[in-house]
Tab-separated table of C-alpha atoms in Angstrom:
chain	number	residue	atom	x	y	z
M	1	MET	CA	-4.459	-110.907	-112.487
M	2	SER	CA	-7.216	-110.378	-109.913
M	3	ALA	CA	-6.326	-109.773	-106.277
M	4	LYS	CA	-6.687	-112.626	-103.801
M	5	PRO	CA	-10.014	-112.305	-101.933
M	6	ARG	CA	-9.680	-111.216	-98.321
M	7	GLY	CA	-11.816	-112.019	-95.297
M	8	ARG	CA	-13.583	-115.203	-94.255
M	9	ARG	CA	-13.901	-117.821	-96.959
M	10	PRO	CA	-17.388	-118.994	-97.920
M	11	GLY	CA	-18.484	-122.288	-96.474
M	12	ASN	CA	-20.479	-123.985	-93.741
M	13	ASP	CA	-20.193	-121.827	-90.602
M	14	SER	CA	-20.895	-124.796	-88.341
M	15	SER	CA	-17.977	-126.719	-89.852
M	16	ARG	CA	-15.696	-123.721	-89.368
M	17	SER	CA	-16.807	-123.338	-85.727
M	18	ASP	CA	-16.252	-127.060	-85.103
M	19	ILE	CA	-12.741	-126.774	-86.532
M	20	VAL	CA	-11.857	-123.745	-84.382
M	21	GLU	CA	-13.176	-125.448	-81.244
M	22	ALA	CA	-11.237	-128.612	-82.083
M	23	ALA	CA	-8.098	-126.546	-82.620
M	24	ARG	CA	-8.509	-124.944	-79.194
M	25	ARG	CA	-8.812	-128.383	-77.611
M	26	GLU	CA	-5.742	-129.663	-79.439
M	27	PHE	CA	-3.708	-126.565	-78.609
M	28	ALA	CA	-4.750	-126.900	-74.949
M	29	GLU	CA	-3.869	-130.585	-74.725
M	30	ARG	CA	-0.802	-130.763	-76.985
M	31	GLY	CA	0.494	-127.216	-77.407
M	32	PHE	CA	0.891	-125.537	-80.777
M	33	GLU	CA	3.936	-127.468	-82.010
M	34	ARG	CA	2.529	-130.958	-81.336
M	35	ALA	CA	-0.986	-130.259	-82.596
M	36	THR	CA	-1.347	-131.138	-86.269
M	37	ILE	CA	-3.887	-130.391	-88.967
M	38	ARG	CA	-4.680	-134.106	-89.072
M	39	SER	CA	-5.248	-134.373	-85.298
M	40	ILE	CA	-7.441	-131.266	-85.389
M	41	ALA	CA	-9.418	-132.743	-88.290
M	42	VAL	CA	-9.964	-135.981	-86.348
M	43	ASN	CA	-11.094	-133.988	-83.296
M	44	ALA	CA	-13.483	-131.911	-85.431
M	45	LYS	CA	-14.698	-134.999	-87.344
M	46	VAL	CA	-13.885	-133.461	-90.726
M	47	ASP	CA	-11.495	-134.233	-93.551
M	48	PRO	CA	-8.179	-132.306	-93.423
M	49	ALA	CA	-9.106	-130.795	-96.784
M	50	THR	CA	-12.063	-129.113	-95.084
M	51	ILE	CA	-9.681	-127.284	-92.754
M	52	TYR	CA	-7.701	-126.001	-95.733
M	53	HIS	CA	-10.941	-124.737	-97.239
M	54	PHE	CA	-11.213	-122.267	-94.358
M	55	PHE	CA	-7.597	-121.749	-93.285
M	56	ASP	CA	-4.281	-121.434	-95.115
M	57	ASP	CA	-2.250	-123.286	-92.502
M	58	LYS	CA	-1.938	-123.972	-88.778
M	59	ASN	CA	-0.841	-120.392	-88.061
M	60	ASP	CA	-4.000	-119.097	-89.743
M	61	LEU	CA	-6.047	-121.476	-87.620
M	62	LEU	CA	-4.206	-120.321	-84.509
M	63	ALA	CA	-5.210	-116.719	-85.193
M	64	ALA	CA	-8.872	-117.768	-85.322
M	65	ALA	CA	-8.533	-119.776	-82.105
M	66	LEU	CA	-7.020	-116.884	-80.132
M	67	GLU	CA	-10.177	-115.553	-78.593
M	68	PHE	CA	-10.454	-114.516	-74.975
M	69	PRO	CA	-12.902	-116.894	-73.269
M	70	VAL	CA	-14.735	-114.261	-71.192
M	71	SER	CA	-17.127	-111.681	-72.598
M	72	ASP	CA	-16.562	-107.943	-72.321
M	73	ASP	CA	-19.713	-107.665	-70.212
M	74	MET	CA	-18.347	-110.152	-67.682
M	75	ILE	CA	-15.023	-108.317	-67.584
M	76	ARG	CA	-16.853	-105.086	-66.774
M	77	LEU	CA	-18.631	-106.813	-63.882
M	78	LEU	CA	-15.310	-108.033	-62.471
M	79	ILE	CA	-13.425	-104.798	-63.126
M	80	PRO	CA	-15.576	-101.694	-62.543
M	81	THR	CA	-14.424	-98.607	-64.410
M	82	ASP	CA	-15.203	-96.283	-61.479
M	83	GLY	CA	-11.932	-97.052	-59.683
M	84	ASP	CA	-13.569	-99.277	-57.057
M	85	VAL	CA	-11.826	-102.564	-57.931
M	86	SER	CA	-12.228	-105.125	-55.139
M	87	ALA	CA	-9.439	-107.704	-54.803
M	88	THR	CA	-11.796	-110.177	-53.125
M	89	ALA	CA	-14.562	-109.811	-55.701
M	90	LEU	CA	-12.103	-109.890	-58.608
M	91	LEU	CA	-10.316	-113.046	-57.485
M	92	ALA	CA	-13.492	-114.852	-56.432
M	93	GLY	CA	-15.111	-113.987	-59.764
M	94	VAL	CA	-12.114	-115.203	-61.747
M	95	LEU	CA	-11.945	-118.481	-59.838
M	96	GLU	CA	-15.688	-119.008	-60.313
M	97	LEU	CA	-15.272	-118.516	-64.066
M	98	TRP	CA	-12.562	-121.172	-64.131
M	99	GLN	CA	-15.160	-123.632	-62.861
M	100	GLU	CA	-16.821	-123.431	-66.292
M	101	PRO	CA	-15.263	-126.204	-68.441
M	102	GLU	CA	-15.368	-124.225	-71.701
M	103	ILE	CA	-13.733	-121.179	-70.135
M	104	ALA	CA	-11.070	-123.284	-68.412
M	105	GLU	CA	-10.330	-125.135	-71.654
M	106	ARG	CA	-9.971	-121.944	-73.675
M	107	LEU	CA	-7.790	-120.295	-71.054
M	108	GLU	CA	-5.590	-123.384	-70.847
M	109	ALA	CA	-5.234	-123.337	-74.636
M	110	LEU	CA	-4.180	-119.683	-74.582
M	111	ILE	CA	-1.533	-120.330	-71.930
M	112	ARG	CA	-0.150	-123.470	-73.564
M	113	VAL	CA	0.022	-121.844	-76.988
M	114	ALA	CA	1.688	-118.726	-75.581
M	115	VAL	CA	4.480	-120.693	-73.912
M	116	THR	CA	5.121	-123.012	-76.878
M	117	HIS	CA	4.921	-120.662	-79.873
M	118	PRO	CA	6.712	-117.276	-80.020
M	119	ASP	CA	4.354	-115.704	-82.557
M	120	ALA	CA	1.354	-116.788	-80.514
M	121	ALA	CA	2.876	-115.321	-77.350
M	122	ALA	CA	2.730	-111.835	-78.849
M	123	GLY	CA	-0.867	-112.395	-79.913
M	124	VAL	CA	-1.908	-113.674	-76.504
M	125	SER	CA	-0.140	-110.747	-74.816
M	126	SER	CA	-1.990	-108.278	-77.026
M	127	LEU	CA	-5.277	-110.085	-76.401
M	128	LEU	CA	-4.801	-110.014	-72.620
M	129	ARG	CA	-3.898	-106.339	-72.650
M	130	LYS	CA	-6.984	-105.469	-74.656
M	131	SER	CA	-9.437	-107.734	-72.831
M	132	VAL	CA	-8.202	-107.674	-69.224
M	133	LEU	CA	-5.216	-105.480	-68.440
M	134	GLY	CA	-6.610	-102.450	-70.282
M	135	PRO	CA	-9.850	-102.354	-68.265
M	136	LEU	CA	-7.879	-103.088	-65.080
M	137	ILE	CA	-5.468	-100.209	-65.775
M	138	ASP	CA	-8.440	-97.888	-66.311
M	139	GLY	CA	-10.102	-99.150	-63.138
M	140	ILE	CA	-6.990	-98.656	-61.006
M	141	GLY	CA	-5.999	-95.244	-62.388
M	142	GLY	CA	-2.926	-93.273	-61.402
M	143	ASP	CA	0.621	-93.028	-62.713
M	144	ASP	CA	1.568	-96.573	-61.706
M	145	ALA	CA	-1.637	-98.252	-62.901
M	146	GLU	CA	0.166	-100.296	-65.556
M	147	LEU	CA	2.603	-101.718	-63.016
M	148	ARG	CA	-0.170	-102.491	-60.549
M	149	ALA	CA	-2.325	-104.141	-63.223
M	150	GLY	CA	0.652	-106.184	-64.398
M	151	LEU	CA	1.341	-107.423	-60.885
M	152	VAL	CA	-2.303	-108.419	-60.445
M	153	GLY	CA	-2.243	-110.169	-63.807
M	154	ALA	CA	0.954	-112.024	-62.931
M	155	GLN	CA	-0.546	-113.212	-59.634
M	156	ILE	CA	-3.690	-114.520	-61.327
M	157	ALA	CA	-1.692	-116.052	-64.200
M	158	GLY	CA	0.363	-117.978	-61.660
M	159	LEU	CA	-2.807	-119.370	-60.129
M	160	ALA	CA	-4.075	-120.337	-63.592
M	161	LEU	CA	-0.819	-122.152	-64.304
M	162	PHE	CA	-0.893	-124.215	-61.098
M	163	ARG	CA	-4.671	-124.729	-61.017
M	164	LEU	CA	-5.397	-125.442	-64.696
M	165	VAL	CA	-2.333	-126.060	-66.843
M	166	MET	CA	0.159	-127.822	-64.557
M	167	PRO	CA	-2.057	-128.771	-61.607
M	168	PHE	CA	-0.185	-128.504	-58.309
M	169	PRO	CA	-2.435	-130.369	-55.846
M	170	PRO	CA	-2.430	-127.829	-52.985
M	171	ILE	CA	-3.504	-125.113	-55.442
M	172	ALA	CA	-5.607	-127.215	-57.814
M	173	ASN	CA	-7.580	-128.828	-54.976
M	174	ALA	CA	-7.993	-125.762	-52.774
M	175	SER	CA	-11.465	-124.297	-52.484
M	176	ILE	CA	-12.253	-120.888	-53.932
M	177	GLU	CA	-12.711	-119.565	-50.400
M	178	GLU	CA	-9.272	-120.803	-49.336
M	179	LEU	CA	-7.543	-119.203	-52.307
M	180	VAL	CA	-9.402	-115.933	-51.930
M	181	GLU	CA	-8.475	-115.744	-48.245
M	182	ALA	CA	-4.819	-116.531	-48.972
M	183	VAL	CA	-4.231	-114.471	-52.129
M	184	SER	CA	-6.636	-111.509	-52.092
M	185	PRO	CA	-4.566	-109.529	-49.510
M	186	THR	CA	-1.631	-109.605	-51.938
M	187	ILE	CA	-3.820	-108.526	-54.843
M	188	ASP	CA	-5.319	-105.783	-52.671
M	189	ARG	CA	-1.829	-104.456	-51.967
M	190	TYR	CA	-1.060	-104.486	-55.680
M	191	LEU	CA	-4.270	-102.542	-56.324
M	192	THR	CA	-4.032	-99.860	-53.669
M	193	GLY	CA	-1.146	-100.413	-51.249
M	194	GLU	CA	2.507	-99.431	-51.133
M	195	LEU	CA	4.509	-101.438	-53.646
M	196	SER	CA	7.855	-100.821	-51.970
M	197	GLU	CA	8.959	-99.820	-48.487
M	198	ASN	CA	11.568	-97.590	-50.093
M	199	ARG	CA	9.084	-95.918	-52.432
M	200	GLY	CA	9.647	-92.157	-52.373
M	201	ASP	CA	13.061	-92.385	-50.676
M	202	LEU	CA	14.989	-92.440	-53.953
């Protein structure tokens, strides 16, 4: 018996791309559990059988949809590798990116899927570490770089939650300038300041 072929299945690449984009929209709007192959097919304007031509099941489709919405080049602009990470520039740049509908939609999908599907949570965590936290850890440097990068990531993730996923009016409606002024001092402390008043006394 011949082995099952591995890799991407042959077919129309545009149809596959339409399906993946539709899946991201469905995952963003409904979460993983409520999104169905049929609803994704309707969104992509294809027959459900077309989805099964490219993907084994919804989990297989999820793996294809888990793609960080910002390019590596843009990440390098936001997070310099020379150790000169600016809290103001980083936060302003991130908030500007969220103004782009496609980026906001993809990020919302990642967050919703991560909080509604345990297997996806591990994938999203790995994706964030590779795409964002890794470069940030390298840019910060030092023995506590992972902790500092995690704190920065948690601060920005909280903003994403209240600005994009579960809009809280004071956060969702605030201008970029207002948020940068309010939040960047905290991020700056996470990047370079003392993390605890008792640090070194233990």
